mmCIF file of C-alpha atoms in Angstrom:
data_model
loop_
_atom_site.group_PDB
_atom_site.id
_atom_site.type_symbol
_atom_site.label_atom_id
_atom_site.label_comp_id
_atom_site.label_asym_id
_atom_site.label_seq_id
_atom_site.Cartn_x
_atom_site.Cartn_y
_atom_site.Cartn_z
ATOM 1 C CA MET A 1 1.304 -5.793 -4.460
ATOM 2 C CA PHE A 2 2.888 -2.762 -2.303
ATOM 3 C CA PHE A 3 2.986 -0.871 -5.631
ATOM 4 C CA ALA A 4 -0.666 -1.717 -6.267
ATOM 5 C CA ALA A 5 -1.781 -0.928 -2.738
ATOM 6 C CA THR A 6 0.331 2.480 -2.745
ATOM 7 C CA THR A 7 -1.305 3.333 -6.200
ATOM 8 C CA ALA A 8 -4.836 2.733 -4.682
ATOM 9 C CA ALA A 9 -3.934 4.924 -1.553
ATOM 10 C CA LEU A 10 -2.857 7.274 -3.567
ATOM 11 C CA THR A 11 -6.114 7.489 -5.721
ATOM 12 C CA ALA A 12 -8.310 7.048 -2.780
ATOM 13 C CA GLY A 13 -6.071 10.298 -1.408
ATOM 14 C CA ILE A 14 -6.842 12.125 -4.731
ATOM 15 C CA VAL A 15 -10.771 11.832 -4.722
ATOM 16 C CA ALA A 16 -10.264 12.501 -0.891
ATOM 17 C CA ALA A 17 -9.009 15.817 -1.965
ATOM 18 C CA LEU A 18 -11.401 16.417 -4.343
ATOM 19 C CA CYS A 19 -14.270 15.958 -2.208
ATOM 20 C CA HIS A 20 -12.665 17.782 0.271
ATOM 21 C CA ALA A 21 -12.311 20.934 -2.114
ATOM 22 C CA GLN A 22 -16.173 20.720 -2.512
ATOM 23 C CA ALA A 23 -16.645 20.461 1.280
ATOM 24 C CA LEU A 24 -15.192 23.773 2.398
ATOM 25 C CA ALA A 25 -17.737 24.377 5.304
ATOM 26 C CA ILE A 26 -15.281 21.558 7.495
ATOM 27 C CA VAL A 27 -12.048 22.910 6.029
ATOM 28 C CA GLY A 28 -10.761 23.461 9.372
ATOM 29 C CA ALA A 29 -10.517 19.905 10.866
ATOM 30 C CA GLY A 30 -10.777 18.121 7.909
ATOM 31 C CA GLY A 31 -7.939 19.891 6.167
ATOM 32 C CA ALA A 32 -5.685 19.107 9.362
ATOM 33 C CA THR A 33 -6.580 15.557 9.226
ATOM 34 C CA PHE A 34 -6.334 15.240 5.471
ATOM 35 C CA GLY A 35 -2.762 16.926 5.544
ATOM 36 C CA VAL A 36 -1.545 14.368 8.246
ATOM 37 C CA ALA A 37 -2.841 11.413 6.483
ATOM 38 C CA PHE A 38 -1.515 12.742 2.976
ATOM 39 C CA GLY A 39 1.702 13.274 4.766
ATOM 40 C CA ILE A 40 1.880 9.650 6.209
ATOM 41 C CA GLY A 41 1.208 8.670 2.691
ATOM 42 C CA MET A 42 3.843 10.425 0.995
ATOM 43 C CA LYS A 43 5.991 8.947 3.368
ATOM 44 C CA VAL A 44 5.093 5.272 2.852
ATOM 45 C CA PHE A 45 5.329 5.870 -0.979
ATOM 46 C CA GLU A 46 8.579 7.497 -0.637
ATOM 47 C CA HIS A 47 9.872 4.731 1.052
ATOM 48 C CA LEU A 48 8.465 1.963 -1.135
ATOM 49 C CA SER A 49 10.080 3.831 -4.261
ATOM 50 C CA ASN A 50 13.544 4.308 -2.752
ATOM 51 C CA GLY A 51 12.898 0.444 -1.424
ATOM 52 C CA ASN A 52 12.372 -0.761 -5.231
#
């Protein structure tokens, strides 16, 4: 279940990154927000990977 949720979150992150790349007008605030969210997501992914 955790793996499925993590995979879905990473997929959503990739989709968000692709959309973000097209929305260059909001790179300032959007980029910072995406960076923080992606960093948190990677920490969770690492934690789950090490736990299993």
